[in-house]
Amino acid sequence: MNDTPPTRADARRALLGASRIAVLSGAGVSAASGVPTFRGPDGLWRNHRAQDLATPDAYRRDPLLVWEWYQMRFHIIAEVEPNAAHVALAELETRTDDFTLVTQNVDGLHERAGSQNLYELHGNLTKSRCEACGYLESLEPDFPLPPHCSRCGARARPNVVWFGEMLPQDAFQAGIDAFGRAEVALIIGTSAVVEPAASLGRLAAREGAFVIEINPEQTPLTPFATVSLRADAVTGMKQLLGDNVL
Ligand code: OAD
């Protein structure tokens, strides 16, 4: 019997040999692009309390304050580019039969990097959503605060999921399906403390997938990982895929 723990080389082999891959990404993937994460020393939640900005109550209380915060983040995102980790994930998709990327990020960078089978669990802050008719529109660089729907004129809100709100059910269901059938699950750049997103990693582990985590720090999903790479997202993807992909 061979009881040596699986290595980075095993993770690389598993990933490159898999025909069914599911990925869960978080803010750490966009860190190298210059998008702040939420938790940690420079995180967005250092200066703001989530319940003051990212809840339906906060928006009811002070819609302009909430919009100003999203507009600030919108401006950051407008000026950054996808990084090598986003590109590597898009590239991995092109060589994998069944590939699903579920992201908690609202920055749109996976899409800009070319990811196709992509589910944005927490929405996308580059769009607004009409509070009356639900119409989605891309925000323009100088959008007014608050923006109004160009179809019906009602006030529009950020197209993101706030704490206490339901996830888009089609996206979460796609995640459950993908993580339930994956041979390899890759958990990259997420603190894995927000549910139900993190439950996808546990689901894959329970179903016997080879679970790879890329994160400079331990997370609640680390015990479920077959192999944990203590690396930033770009370095970790390079370790797994080699320089040829990046
Ligand atoms: P967090 O800010 O909670 O966690 C970022 C994770 O990325 C941490 O575990 C860091 O260790 C790791 N990290 C930092 N730099 C990295 C790098 N260069 N490469 C790889 N990893 C790095 O962000 P999320 O896990 O995405 O939800 O947060 C989940 C949700 O909580 C967000 O979607 C947002 C937030 O509140 C809502 O707003 C609903």
PDB file of N, CA and C in Angstrom, residues 119-154:
ATOM      1  N   TYR A 119     -19.992  30.875 -14.464  1.00  0.00           N
ATOM      2  CA  TYR A 119     -21.161  31.233 -13.651  1.00  0.00           C
ATOM      3  C   TYR A 119     -20.725  32.210 -12.580  1.00  0.00           C
ATOM      4  N   GLU A 120     -21.345  33.378 -12.572  1.00  0.00           N
ATOM      5  CA  GLU A 120     -20.998  34.418 -11.595  1.00  0.00           C
ATOM      6  C   GLU A 120     -21.986  34.337 -10.436  1.00  0.00           C
ATOM      7  N   LEU A 121     -21.568  33.626  -9.400  1.00  0.00           N
ATOM      8  CA  LEU A 121     -22.475  33.336  -8.273  1.00  0.00           C
ATOM      9  C   LEU A 121     -22.950  34.588  -7.553  1.00  0.00           C
ATOM     10  N   HIS A 122     -22.090  35.609  -7.506  1.00  0.00           N
ATOM     11  CA  HIS A 122     -22.441  36.824  -6.759  1.00  0.00           C
ATOM     12  C   HIS A 122     -22.746  38.000  -7.689  1.00  0.00           C
ATOM     13  N   GLY A 123     -23.026  37.708  -8.954  1.00  0.00           N
ATOM     14  CA  GLY A 123     -23.399  38.751  -9.896  1.00  0.00           C
ATOM     15  C   GLY A 123     -22.189  39.415 -10.526  1.00  0.00           C
ATOM     16  N   ASN A 124     -22.417  40.640 -11.024  1.00  0.00           N
ATOM     17  CA  ASN A 124     -21.367  41.321 -11.772  1.00  0.00           C
ATOM     18  C   ASN A 124     -21.566  42.819 -11.604  1.00  0.00           C
ATOM     19  N   LEU A 125     -20.540  43.490 -11.072  1.00  0.00           N
ATOM     20  CA  LEU A 125     -20.772  44.912 -10.765  1.00  0.00           C
ATOM     21  C   LEU A 125     -20.594  45.821 -11.968  1.00  0.00           C
ATOM     22  N   THR A 126     -20.347  45.267 -13.130  1.00  0.00           N
ATOM     23  CA  THR A 126     -20.284  46.103 -14.327  1.00  0.00           C
ATOM     24  C   THR A 126     -21.683  46.347 -14.905  1.00  0.00           C
ATOM     25  N   LYS A 127     -22.693  45.742 -14.256  1.00  0.00           N
ATOM     26  CA  LYS A 127     -24.064  45.939 -14.749  1.00  0.00           C
ATOM     27  C   LYS A 127     -24.968  46.466 -13.639  1.00  0.00           C
ATOM     28  N   SER A 128     -26.038  47.156 -14.065  1.00  0.00           N
ATOM     29  CA  SER A 128     -27.090  47.526 -13.123  1.00  0.00           C
ATOM     30  C   SER A 128     -28.314  46.671 -13.431  1.00  0.00           C
ATOM     31  N   ARG A 129     -29.192  46.583 -12.441  1.00  0.00           N
ATOM     32  CA  ARG A 129     -30.419  45.797 -12.633  1.00  0.00           C
ATOM     33  C   ARG A 129     -31.602  46.645 -12.171  1.00  0.00           C
ATOM     34  N   CYS A 130     -32.578  46.796 -13.049  1.00  0.00           N
ATOM     35  CA  CYS A 130     -33.732  47.636 -12.722  1.00  0.00           C
ATOM     36  C   CYS A 130     -34.505  47.043 -11.544  1.00  0.00           C
ATOM     37  N   GLU A 131     -34.823  47.917 -10.585  1.00  0.00           N
ATOM     38  CA  GLU A 131     -35.547  47.432  -9.406  1.00  0.00           C
ATOM     39  C   GLU A 131     -36.999  47.103  -9.738  1.00  0.00           C
ATOM     40  N   ALA A 132     -37.520  47.673 -10.834  1.00  0.00           N
ATOM     41  CA  ALA A 132     -38.923  47.415 -11.185  1.00  0.00           C
ATOM     42  C   ALA A 132     -39.046  46.275 -12.190  1.00  0.00           C
ATOM     43  N   CYS A 133     -38.316  46.354 -13.312  1.00  0.00           N
ATOM     44  CA  CYS A 133     -38.545  45.358 -14.376  1.00  0.00           C
ATOM     45  C   CYS A 133     -37.412  44.348 -14.498  1.00  0.00           C
ATOM     46  N   GLY A 134     -36.326  44.536 -13.742  1.00  0.00           N
ATOM     47  CA  GLY A 134     -35.259  43.538 -13.751  1.00  0.00           C
ATOM     48  C   GLY A 134     -34.306  43.649 -14.929  1.00  0.00           C
ATOM     49  N   TYR A 135     -34.501  44.664 -15.776  1.00  0.00           N
ATOM     50  CA  TYR A 135     -33.648  44.808 -16.967  1.00  0.00           C
ATOM     51  C   TYR A 135     -32.186  45.041 -16.560  1.00  0.00           C
ATOM     52  N   LEU A 136     -31.291  44.288 -17.221  1.00  0.00           N
ATOM     53  CA  LEU A 136     -29.858  44.425 -16.935  1.00  0.00           C
ATOM     54  C   LEU A 136     -29.221  45.332 -17.962  1.00  0.00           C
ATOM     55  N   GLU A 137     -28.386  46.252 -17.522  1.00  0.00           N
ATOM     56  CA  GLU A 137     -27.614  47.039 -18.506  1.00  0.00           C
ATOM     57  C   GLU A 137     -26.193  47.254 -18.023  1.00  0.00           C
ATOM     58  N   SER A 138     -25.304  47.309 -19.020  1.00  0.00           N
ATOM     59  CA  SER A 138     -23.903  47.585 -18.698  1.00  0.00           C
ATOM     60  C   SER A 138     -23.788  49.030 -18.265  1.00  0.00           C
ATOM     61  N   LEU A 139     -22.999  49.250 -17.215  1.00  0.00           N
ATOM     62  CA  LEU A 139     -22.789  50.619 -16.737  1.00  0.00           C
ATOM     63  C   LEU A 139     -21.736  51.295 -17.608  1.00  0.00           C
ATOM     64  N   GLU A 140     -21.994  52.550 -17.924  1.00  0.00           N
ATOM     65  CA  GLU A 140     -21.031  53.326 -18.709  1.00  0.00           C
ATOM     66  C   GLU A 140     -20.050  53.992 -17.748  1.00  0.00           C
ATOM     67  N   PRO A 141     -18.859  54.379 -18.236  1.00  0.00           N
ATOM     68  CA  PRO A 141     -17.852  54.959 -17.335  1.00  0.00           C
ATOM     69  C   PRO A 141     -18.378  56.112 -16.463  1.00  0.00           C
ATOM     70  N   ASP A 142     -19.194  57.016 -17.000  1.00  0.00           N
ATOM     71  CA  ASP A 142     -19.639  58.146 -16.175  1.00  0.00           C
ATOM     72  C   ASP A 142     -21.079  58.003 -15.739  1.00  0.00           C
ATOM     73  N   PHE A 143     -21.444  56.804 -15.307  1.00  0.00           N
ATOM     74  CA  PHE A 143     -22.862  56.607 -15.022  1.00  0.00           C
ATOM     75  C   PHE A 143     -23.320  57.480 -13.851  1.00  0.00           C
ATOM     76  N   PRO A 144     -24.573  58.007 -13.925  1.00  0.00           N
ATOM     77  CA  PRO A 144     -25.084  58.878 -12.869  1.00  0.00           C
ATOM     78  C   PRO A 144     -25.485  58.057 -11.648  1.00  0.00           C
ATOM     79  N   LEU A 145     -25.512  58.694 -10.502  1.00  0.00           N
ATOM     80  CA  LEU A 145     -25.897  58.013  -9.269  1.00  0.00           C
ATOM     81  C   LEU A 145     -27.231  58.538  -8.756  1.00  0.00           C
ATOM     82  N   PRO A 146     -28.207  57.711  -8.488  1.00  0.00           N
ATOM     83  CA  PRO A 146     -28.220  56.316  -8.883  1.00  0.00           C
ATOM     84  C   PRO A 146     -28.612  56.191 -10.352  1.00  0.00           C
ATOM     85  N   PRO A 147     -28.206  55.138 -11.027  1.00  0.00           N
ATOM     86  CA  PRO A 147     -28.635  54.973 -12.415  1.00  0.00           C
ATOM     87  C   PRO A 147     -30.118  54.594 -12.504  1.00  0.00           C
ATOM     88  N   HIS A 148     -30.718  54.925 -13.619  1.00  0.00           N
ATOM     89  CA  HIS A 148     -32.122  54.558 -13.845  1.00  0.00           C
ATOM     90  C   HIS A 148     -32.228  53.690 -15.082  1.00  0.00           C
ATOM     91  N   CYS A 149     -33.268  52.881 -15.078  1.00  0.00           N
ATOM     92  CA  CYS A 149     -33.464  51.904 -16.152  1.00  0.00           C
ATOM     93  C   CYS A 149     -33.774  52.629 -17.459  1.00  0.00           C
ATOM     94  N   SER A 150     -33.096  52.240 -18.543  1.00  0.00           N
ATOM     95  CA  SER A 150     -33.369  52.925 -19.803  1.00  0.00           C
ATOM     96  C   SER A 150     -34.636  52.381 -20.464  1.00  0.00           C
ATOM     97  N   ARG A 151     -35.199  51.316 -19.914  1.00  0.00           N
ATOM     98  CA  ARG A 151     -36.468  50.801 -20.457  1.00  0.00           C
ATOM     99  C   ARG A 151     -37.673  51.416 -19.770  1.00  0.00           C
ATOM    100  N   CYS A 152     -37.680  51.377 -18.408  1.00  0.00           N
ATOM    101  CA  CYS A 152     -38.912  51.813 -17.723  1.00  0.00           C
ATOM    102  C   CYS A 152     -38.683  53.025 -16.823  1.00  0.00           C
ATOM    103  N   GLY A 153     -37.449  53.447 -16.667  1.00  0.00           N
ATOM    104  CA  GLY A 153     -37.182  54.672 -15.921  1.00  0.00           C
ATOM    105  C   GLY A 153     -37.063  54.503 -14.410  1.00  0.00           C
ATOM    106  N   ALA A 154     -37.324  53.304 -13.888  1.00  0.00           N
ATOM    107  CA  ALA A 154     -37.231  53.096 -12.432  1.00  0.00           C
ATOM    108  C   ALA A 154     -35.760  53.081 -11.993  1.00  0.00           C
TER     109      ALA A 154
END
